[in-house]
Amino acid sequence: MNAARKLVRRQRRLVHRVGRRLEQTKVAVPADVQSVVRRGDEERTDLDIEPVWAQVERLYGAGLHPAIALCVRHRGRVVLDRTIGHLDNQPGAVEPGAVATPDSLFSLFSASKILTAVVVHALIEDGVMDLDQRMVDVLPEMDRHGKDAIRLRHLLNHTAGIPNVPAGLDPEQALRTGKVDLALLADLVPTHAPGVDVAYHPITSWLLIAEMVERITGKDLRDQLESRILGPLGFDALTYGVAPDHVDRVAKHAYTGPKLPAVLDRIFERTIGAGTDLMELTNTPEFLTGVHPSANVIGTAREASRFMELLLRGGELDGVRVLQEATIRRALTDLTPRQLDSTFGLPMQYGLGTMMGGWFSLFGLGTSGSYGHLGLSNVVVYADPRRDISVAFLNTGKPVIAPGMLHWAATLQRIVLAARRAA
């Protein structure tokens, strides 16, 4: 009996400590939530979108996100485009910053990988790159420890076998510059043969892809993305980084969760080289203005959902075709098996640059056929062909794991339920 009482007391103390930590990391939420809601231009729709937005307001009320932006397109039309919160409202702040608007800029974090992959697919379509070309034929210094078998497709679909960062990597330098000394990556010993196992690569393979693009074309990813894809389509608020005079338009990120469980902390350290302290780095002008292939595409939710609409429409928007349908089809149908991801420890399936939906996925229940990407830690962009929707759900709090995350998952499910599924 004494042992049982001690266990109960210990559990209560733990719950109390976690509760105090959560309160300390929450952001201030105004009593009048409507005072920090802003709407963009929304077209009339038969979708029941108000329950979706009501769920977003509940998520905001949990105090996990200084700002949230959500844009949903249905059948090509913007039916929901709203923001809530402040651009800069760190936990404990006395005076929050300006109210976010649909013109405010948000970082996509790892959802940036989709844009990097699209650049690669465009170059493949142009005959400049090839899915089966060996990495070492472009980057000969990487020809060590059996990495000669890694091909471009393996770098895109998280099967290259080098998910972990090298021990000598300086995460601050990598996040600020988007580059790393290739000699460090050359020393990596693959965890498995390429193409055999899926293991999410947060940064390693994408740094290598960026270097391959630059060596082959003589231009960096931003130049390629803007000239080949974004420019012809008239995008003006979506690319790697921002101009220095636009830094203040970018919503600032904040860690808003309890201390990470040891297992998650180890994953962060192993694959990124840093824990939750990296949040401060992502608010620096260097990160916000640079080119980071897997982490710093910045834009409005409206433009991010439009990019997913480009994929949903097979490479053409507003009568302008920038990619062939066959190119998009290959990227979304050349899939890994759905299997236990060695990094996440969860069942995952990848296309050539995308995370794939399923009956249970990051995009909600019953989202088979959907594709998109998660970004640190609650950012989601995706397209759902069966419901004819493209979604950008951007936010600035980084709770990773917290009770209020249930409101986040419920928001995604509300979107799924609102959009009628095609027969």
Coordinates of C-alpha atoms in Angstrom, one line a residue:
M1 CA 0.0 0.0 0.0
N2 CA 2.8 2.4 0.9
A3 CA 4.5 1.7 -2.4
A4 CA 1.2 2.4 -4.3
R5 CA 0.8 5.7 -2.4
K6 CA 4.4 6.7 -3.3
L7 CA 3.8 5.9 -6.9
V8 CA 0.6 8.0 -7.0
R9 CA 2.4 10.9 -5.3
R10 CA 5.2 10.6 -7.8
Q11 CA 2.8 10.7 -10.7
R12 CA 1.0 13.7 -9.3
R13 CA 4.3 15.6 -9.0
L14 CA 5.2 14.7 -12.6
V15 CA 1.8 15.9 -13.9
H16 CA 2.2 19.1 -11.8
R17 CA 5.7 19.8 -13.2
V18 CA 4.6 19.1 -16.8
G19 CA 1.5 21.3 -16.3
R20 CA 3.7 24.2 -14.9
R21 CA 6.1 23.8 -17.9
L22 CA 3.2 23.9 -20.3
E23 CA 1.8 27.1 -18.8
Q24 CA 5.3 28.7 -19.0
T25 CA 5.6 27.9 -22.7
K26 CA 2.1 28.9 -23.7
V27 CA 1.6 32.2 -25.6
A28 CA -0.8 34.9 -24.5
V29 CA -4.3 34.5 -26.1
P30 CA -6.5 37.6 -26.1
A31 CA -9.9 37.2 -24.4
D32 CA -11.5 38.5 -27.6
V33 CA -10.1 36.0 -30.1
Q34 CA -11.9 37.7 -33.0
S35 CA -9.7 40.7 -32.6
V36 CA -6.8 38.8 -34.0
V37 CA -8.6 37.0 -36.9
R38 CA -8.0 38.3 -40.4
R39 CA -9.6 37.1 -43.6
G40 CA -8.4 37.1 -47.1
D41 CA -10.4 37.0 -50.3
E42 CA -12.6 33.9 -50.1
E43 CA -15.0 32.6 -52.8
R44 CA -18.4 31.3 -52.1
T45 CA -18.5 27.5 -51.5
D46 CA -20.9 24.7 -50.7
L47 CA -18.3 23.3 -48.3
D48 CA -19.1 23.6 -44.6
I49 CA -15.9 25.5 -43.7
E50 CA -17.0 27.4 -40.6
P51 CA -16.6 24.3 -38.3
V52 CA -13.1 24.0 -39.7
W53 CA -12.3 27.6 -38.7
A54 CA -14.0 27.1 -35.3
Q55 CA -11.6 24.3 -34.7
V56 CA -8.6 26.5 -35.7
E57 CA -9.8 29.0 -33.1
R58 CA -9.9 26.2 -30.5
L59 CA -6.3 25.3 -31.4
Y60 CA -5.2 28.9 -31.1
G61 CA -7.0 29.1 -27.7
A62 CA -4.8 26.2 -26.4
G63 CA -1.8 28.7 -26.5
L64 CA 0.4 26.6 -28.6
H65 CA 0.8 28.8 -31.6
P66 CA 1.6 32.6 -31.7
A67 CA 0.1 32.6 -35.2
I68 CA -1.8 30.2 -37.5
A69 CA -2.6 30.6 -41.2
L70 CA -4.9 28.3 -43.1
C71 CA -5.7 28.4 -46.8
V72 CA -8.0 25.8 -48.4
R73 CA -8.7 25.6 -52.2
H74 CA -11.6 23.5 -53.4
R75 CA -11.9 22.8 -57.2
G76 CA -9.3 25.4 -57.7
R77 CA -11.0 28.2 -55.8
V78 CA -9.9 29.7 -52.5
V79 CA -12.7 28.9 -50.1
L80 CA -10.9 29.7 -46.8
D81 CA -8.0 32.1 -46.3
R82 CA -7.6 33.3 -42.8
T83 CA -5.0 33.9 -40.1
I84 CA -5.2 34.3 -36.3
G85 CA -2.6 35.5 -33.8
H86 CA 0.5 37.7 -33.8
L87 CA 3.6 37.7 -35.9
D88 CA 5.8 37.8 -32.8
N89 CA 4.3 36.6 -29.5
Q90 CA 6.9 34.6 -27.6
P91 CA 5.9 32.8 -24.4
G92 CA 6.0 35.3 -21.5
A93 CA 5.9 38.3 -23.8
V94 CA 4.2 41.4 -22.3
E95 CA 3.4 43.0 -25.6
P96 CA 2.7 40.7 -28.6
G97 CA 3.8 42.0 -32.0
A98 CA 1.6 42.9 -35.0
V99 CA -1.5 40.8 -35.8
A100 CA -0.8 38.3 -38.6
T101 CA -2.7 38.7 -41.9
P102 CA -3.2 36.5 -45.0
D103 CA -0.2 38.5 -46.4
S104 CA 2.1 37.5 -43.6
L105 CA 4.9 35.1 -44.4
F106 CA 5.4 31.8 -42.7
S107 CA 8.2 29.2 -42.9
L108 CA 7.3 25.8 -44.4
F109 CA 10.2 24.1 -42.6
S110 CA 10.4 20.5 -43.9
A111 CA 7.6 21.0 -46.3
S112 CA 10.2 23.0 -48.3
K113 CA 11.4 19.6 -49.5
I114 CA 8.4 19.5 -51.9
L115 CA 9.6 22.6 -53.7
T116 CA 13.2 21.3 -53.8
A117 CA 11.9 18.0 -55.3
V118 CA 9.9 19.9 -57.9
V119 CA 13.0 21.7 -59.1
V120 CA 14.7 18.3 -59.5
H121 CA 11.8 16.9 -61.4
A122 CA 11.8 19.9 -63.7
L123 CA 15.5 19.4 -64.4
I124 CA 14.9 15.7 -65.1
E125 CA 12.1 16.7 -67.5
D126 CA 14.6 19.0 -69.2
G127 CA 17.1 16.2 -69.5
V128 CA 19.6 17.8 -67.2
M129 CA 19.4 15.3 -64.4
D130 CA 18.3 11.7 -64.2
L131 CA 16.6 9.7 -61.4
D132 CA 19.1 6.9 -61.8
Q133 CA 22.3 9.0 -61.9
R134 CA 24.7 8.1 -59.2
M135 CA 25.4 10.8 -56.6
V136 CA 29.1 10.2 -56.8
D137 CA 29.2 10.9 -60.5
V138 CA 28.4 14.5 -59.6
L139 CA 29.9 14.7 -56.2
P140 CA 33.0 12.4 -56.4
E141 CA 34.2 13.3 -52.9
M142 CA 31.2 11.4 -51.6
D143 CA 32.6 8.1 -52.9
R144 CA 33.4 6.6 -49.5
H145 CA 32.0 3.8 -47.3
G146 CA 29.9 2.3 -50.0
K147 CA 28.0 5.4 -51.0
D148 CA 28.8 4.9 -54.6
A149 CA 25.4 3.0 -55.0
I150 CA 23.3 6.0 -53.9
R151 CA 21.3 7.4 -56.8
L152 CA 19.2 10.6 -57.1
R153 CA 15.9 8.7 -56.5
H154 CA 17.3 7.4 -53.2
L155 CA 18.0 11.0 -52.1
L156 CA 14.5 12.0 -52.9
N157 CA 12.6 9.2 -51.4
H158 CA 14.4 8.8 -48.1
T159 CA 16.1 5.4 -48.9
A160 CA 19.7 6.7 -49.3
G161 CA 20.7 5.2 -46.0
I162 CA 22.3 8.3 -44.6
P163 CA 19.6 9.9 -42.4
N164 CA 21.9 11.0 -39.6
V165 CA 24.1 14.0 -39.5
P166 CA 27.9 13.6 -39.1
A167 CA 29.3 14.0 -35.6
G168 CA 31.3 17.1 -36.6
L169 CA 28.4 19.0 -38.1
D170 CA 27.8 22.5 -36.7
P171 CA 23.9 22.8 -36.8
E172 CA 24.1 26.5 -36.3
Q173 CA 26.3 27.0 -39.4
A174 CA 24.2 24.5 -41.4
L175 CA 20.9 26.3 -40.5
R176 CA 22.3 29.7 -41.1
T177 CA 23.9 28.9 -44.5
G178 CA 22.1 25.9 -45.9
K179 CA 25.4 24.4 -46.7
V180 CA 27.8 21.9 -45.0
D181 CA 31.3 20.8 -45.6
L182 CA 30.9 17.8 -47.9
A183 CA 34.0 16.2 -46.3
L184 CA 31.8 15.6 -43.2
L185 CA 29.0 14.0 -45.2
A186 CA 31.6 11.9 -47.1
D187 CA 32.6 10.3 -43.7
L188 CA 29.0 9.1 -43.1
V189 CA 28.7 5.3 -43.1
P190 CA 25.3 4.2 -44.5
T191 CA 22.9 2.5 -42.0
H192 CA 21.7 0.3 -44.8
A193 CA 22.1 -0.2 -48.6
P194 CA 20.3 2.4 -50.7
G195 CA 16.8 1.5 -51.7
V196 CA 16.4 -1.2 -49.1
D197 CA 14.8 0.7 -46.1
V198 CA 13.0 4.0 -45.6
A199 CA 14.4 6.3 -43.0
Y200 CA 13.4 10.0 -43.1
H201 CA 16.4 12.2 -44.0
P202 CA 15.7 15.7 -42.4
I203 CA 18.7 17.4 -44.0
T204 CA 21.5 15.2 -45.2
S205 CA 20.2 14.1 -48.6
W206 CA 18.7 17.5 -49.3
L207 CA 22.0 19.2 -48.8
L208 CA 23.5 16.8 -51.3
I209 CA 20.7 17.4 -53.8
A210 CA 21.2 21.1 -53.6
E211 CA 24.9 20.7 -54.3
M212 CA 24.2 18.4 -57.2
V213 CA 21.8 20.9 -58.7
E214 CA 24.3 23.7 -58.3
R215 CA 27.2 21.8 -59.8
I216 CA 25.2 20.5 -62.8
T217 CA 23.5 23.8 -63.7
G218 CA 25.7 26.5 -62.2
K219 CA 22.7 28.0 -60.4
D220 CA 21.4 27.5 -56.9
L221 CA 18.0 26.1 -56.0
R222 CA 16.4 29.6 -55.6
D223 CA 17.4 30.7 -59.0
Q224 CA 16.2 27.4 -60.5
L225 CA 12.9 27.5 -58.6
E226 CA 12.1 31.1 -59.5
S227 CA 13.1 30.9 -63.2
R228 CA 11.7 27.5 -64.0
I229 CA 8.5 27.3 -61.9
L230 CA 7.5 30.3 -59.8
G231 CA 8.3 33.1 -62.3
P232 CA 6.2 31.8 -65.2
L233 CA 3.3 31.2 -62.9
G234 CA 3.5 34.7 -61.2
F235 CA 4.2 33.6 -57.7
D236 CA 5.3 36.5 -55.6
A237 CA 5.3 35.3 -52.0
L238 CA 6.9 31.9 -51.9
T239 CA 10.5 30.9 -52.3
Y240 CA 13.6 30.0 -50.3
G241 CA 14.1 32.7 -47.8
V242 CA 13.1 36.3 -48.1
A243 CA 14.7 39.6 -49.1
P244 CA 16.4 41.3 -46.1
D245 CA 13.8 44.1 -46.0
H246 CA 11.0 41.5 -45.7
V247 CA 12.3 39.7 -42.6
D248 CA 9.9 41.6 -40.3
R249 CA 7.0 40.2 -42.3
V250 CA 7.9 36.6 -41.3
A251 CA 6.0 35.2 -38.4
K252 CA 8.5 34.2 -35.6
H253 CA 8.7 30.7 -34.3
A254 CA 8.5 29.7 -30.6
Y255 CA 9.0 26.4 -28.7
T256 CA 5.7 25.9 -26.9
G257 CA 5.8 22.4 -25.5
P258 CA 7.1 20.5 -22.6
K259 CA 10.6 19.0 -22.4
L260 CA 10.9 16.5 -25.2
P261 CA 10.9 12.8 -24.2
A262 CA 14.4 11.4 -24.3
V263 CA 13.6 9.2 -27.4
L264 CA 12.5 12.3 -29.4
D265 CA 15.4 14.4 -28.2
R266 CA 17.8 11.7 -29.4
I267 CA 16.1 11.7 -32.9
F268 CA 16.5 15.4 -33.2
E269 CA 20.2 15.3 -32.1
R270 CA 20.9 12.3 -34.4
T271 CA 19.3 13.6 -37.5
I272 CA 19.5 17.4 -37.2
G273 CA 22.3 17.9 -34.7
A274 CA 20.3 20.0 -32.3
G275 CA 17.3 19.9 -30.0
T276 CA 14.6 22.5 -29.4
D277 CA 17.2 25.2 -29.0
L278 CA 17.2 25.4 -32.9
M279 CA 14.1 27.5 -32.7
E280 CA 16.1 30.6 -31.9
L281 CA 18.3 29.9 -35.0
T282 CA 15.2 29.8 -37.2
N283 CA 14.3 33.4 -36.3
T284 CA 17.7 34.8 -37.3
P285 CA 18.0 37.0 -40.5
E286 CA 20.6 34.5 -41.8
F287 CA 18.2 31.6 -41.8
L288 CA 15.3 33.7 -43.0
T289 CA 17.2 35.1 -46.0
G290 CA 19.2 32.1 -47.0
V291 CA 18.6 29.0 -49.2
H292 CA 18.1 25.9 -47.2
P293 CA 16.9 23.0 -49.4
S294 CA 14.9 21.2 -46.7
A295 CA 13.8 23.9 -44.3
N296 CA 13.4 27.6 -45.3
V297 CA 10.9 28.0 -48.1
I298 CA 8.9 31.0 -46.8
G299 CA 5.6 32.3 -48.1
T300 CA 1.9 33.0 -47.5
A301 CA -0.5 30.2 -46.9
R302 CA -2.3 31.3 -50.0
E303 CA 0.8 30.8 -52.2
A304 CA 1.7 27.6 -50.5
S305 CA -1.7 26.1 -51.2
R306 CA -1.4 27.4 -54.8
F307 CA 1.8 25.4 -55.2
M308 CA 0.1 22.3 -54.1
E309 CA -2.7 23.2 -56.6
L310 CA 0.0 23.1 -59.3
L311 CA 0.7 19.5 -58.5
L312 CA -3.0 18.7 -58.2
R313 CA -3.6 20.1 -61.7
G314 CA -0.7 18.0 -63.2
G315 CA 1.8 20.8 -63.7
E316 CA -0.4 23.5 -65.1
L317 CA -2.1 26.6 -63.5
D318 CA -4.1 29.4 -65.1
G319 CA -3.3 28.1 -68.6
V320 CA 0.4 28.1 -68.0
R321 CA 2.1 24.7 -68.1
V322 CA 5.5 24.4 -66.3
L323 CA 5.7 20.6 -65.9
Q324 CA 4.4 17.7 -68.0
E325 CA 1.6 15.6 -66.5
A326 CA 3.9 12.5 -66.8
T327 CA 6.5 14.3 -64.6
I328 CA 4.0 14.9 -61.8
R329 CA 2.5 11.4 -62.2
R330 CA 6.0 9.8 -61.8
A331 CA 6.8 11.8 -58.7
L332 CA 3.5 10.7 -57.1
T333 CA 3.3 7.1 -58.2
D334 CA 7.0 6.0 -57.9
L335 CA 6.5 5.1 -54.2
T336 CA 8.4 3.3 -51.5
P337 CA 6.5 0.5 -49.8
R338 CA 4.5 1.6 -46.7
Q339 CA 6.8 0.4 -44.0
L340 CA 8.2 1.3 -40.6
D341 CA 10.3 4.4 -41.0
S342 CA 13.6 3.9 -39.2
T343 CA 13.8 7.5 -38.1
F344 CA 10.3 8.1 -37.0
G345 CA 9.4 4.6 -35.9
L346 CA 6.1 5.0 -37.7
P347 CA 4.6 3.5 -40.8
M348 CA 5.4 5.8 -43.7
Q349 CA 5.3 5.9 -47.5
Y350 CA 7.2 8.3 -49.7
G351 CA 7.0 9.5 -53.2
L352 CA 9.9 11.2 -54.9
G353 CA 9.8 14.2 -52.6
T354 CA 6.5 13.8 -50.9
M355 CA 4.9 12.1 -47.9
M356 CA 1.9 10.0 -49.0
G357 CA -1.5 9.8 -47.3
G358 CA -3.4 6.7 -46.3
W359 CA -6.3 5.5 -44.3
F360 CA -4.4 6.9 -41.3
S361 CA -1.8 9.6 -42.1
L362 CA -0.5 13.0 -41.3
F363 CA -3.3 14.5 -43.4
G364 CA -6.1 12.9 -41.4
L365 CA -8.1 9.7 -41.5
G366 CA -9.2 8.4 -44.9
T367 CA -6.7 10.3 -47.0
S368 CA -5.5 7.6 -49.3
G369 CA -4.2 9.2 -52.5
S370 CA -3.2 12.4 -50.8
Y371 CA 0.3 13.8 -50.9
G372 CA 2.2 16.6 -49.2
H373 CA 4.6 17.1 -46.4
L374 CA 4.8 17.8 -42.7
G375 CA 7.0 20.7 -41.4
L376 CA 8.4 21.3 -37.9
S377 CA 6.4 20.7 -36.0
N378 CA 2.7 21.2 -37.0
V379 CA 3.1 22.7 -40.5
V380 CA 1.2 20.7 -43.1
V381 CA 0.8 21.3 -46.9
Y382 CA -1.0 18.7 -49.0
A383 CA -3.3 18.0 -51.9
D384 CA -6.2 15.5 -51.9
P385 CA -7.3 14.5 -55.5
R386 CA -10.3 12.6 -54.3
R387 CA -11.7 15.7 -52.5
D388 CA -10.2 18.1 -55.0
I389 CA -8.6 20.3 -52.3
S390 CA -5.2 21.8 -51.7
V391 CA -4.3 22.9 -48.2
A392 CA -1.7 25.0 -46.5
F393 CA -2.0 24.8 -42.7
L394 CA 0.9 27.0 -41.4
N395 CA 1.7 27.8 -37.8
T396 CA 4.5 29.2 -35.7
G397 CA 4.3 27.3 -32.4
K398 CA 6.5 24.2 -32.0
P399 CA 5.0 22.1 -29.3
V400 CA 6.1 18.8 -30.9
I401 CA 4.1 16.9 -28.3
A402 CA 1.5 18.5 -26.1
P403 CA -2.2 17.8 -25.1
G404 CA -3.4 20.7 -27.3
M405 CA -2.1 18.8 -30.3
L406 CA -5.5 17.1 -30.4
H407 CA -7.0 20.3 -31.6
W408 CA -4.4 20.3 -34.4
A409 CA -5.3 16.8 -35.5
A410 CA -9.0 17.7 -35.2
T411 CA -8.5 20.6 -37.6
L412 CA -7.1 18.4 -40.2
Q413 CA -9.9 15.9 -39.8
R414 CA -12.5 18.8 -40.0
I415 CA -11.0 19.7 -43.4
V416 CA -11.3 16.1 -44.6
L417 CA -14.9 15.9 -43.5
A418 CA -15.8 19.3 -45.0
A419 CA -14.7 18.3 -48.5
R420 CA -17.0 15.8 -50.1
R421 CA -15.1 12.9 -51.5
A422 CA -15.5 12.2 -55.2
A423 CA -17.3 9.0 -56.1

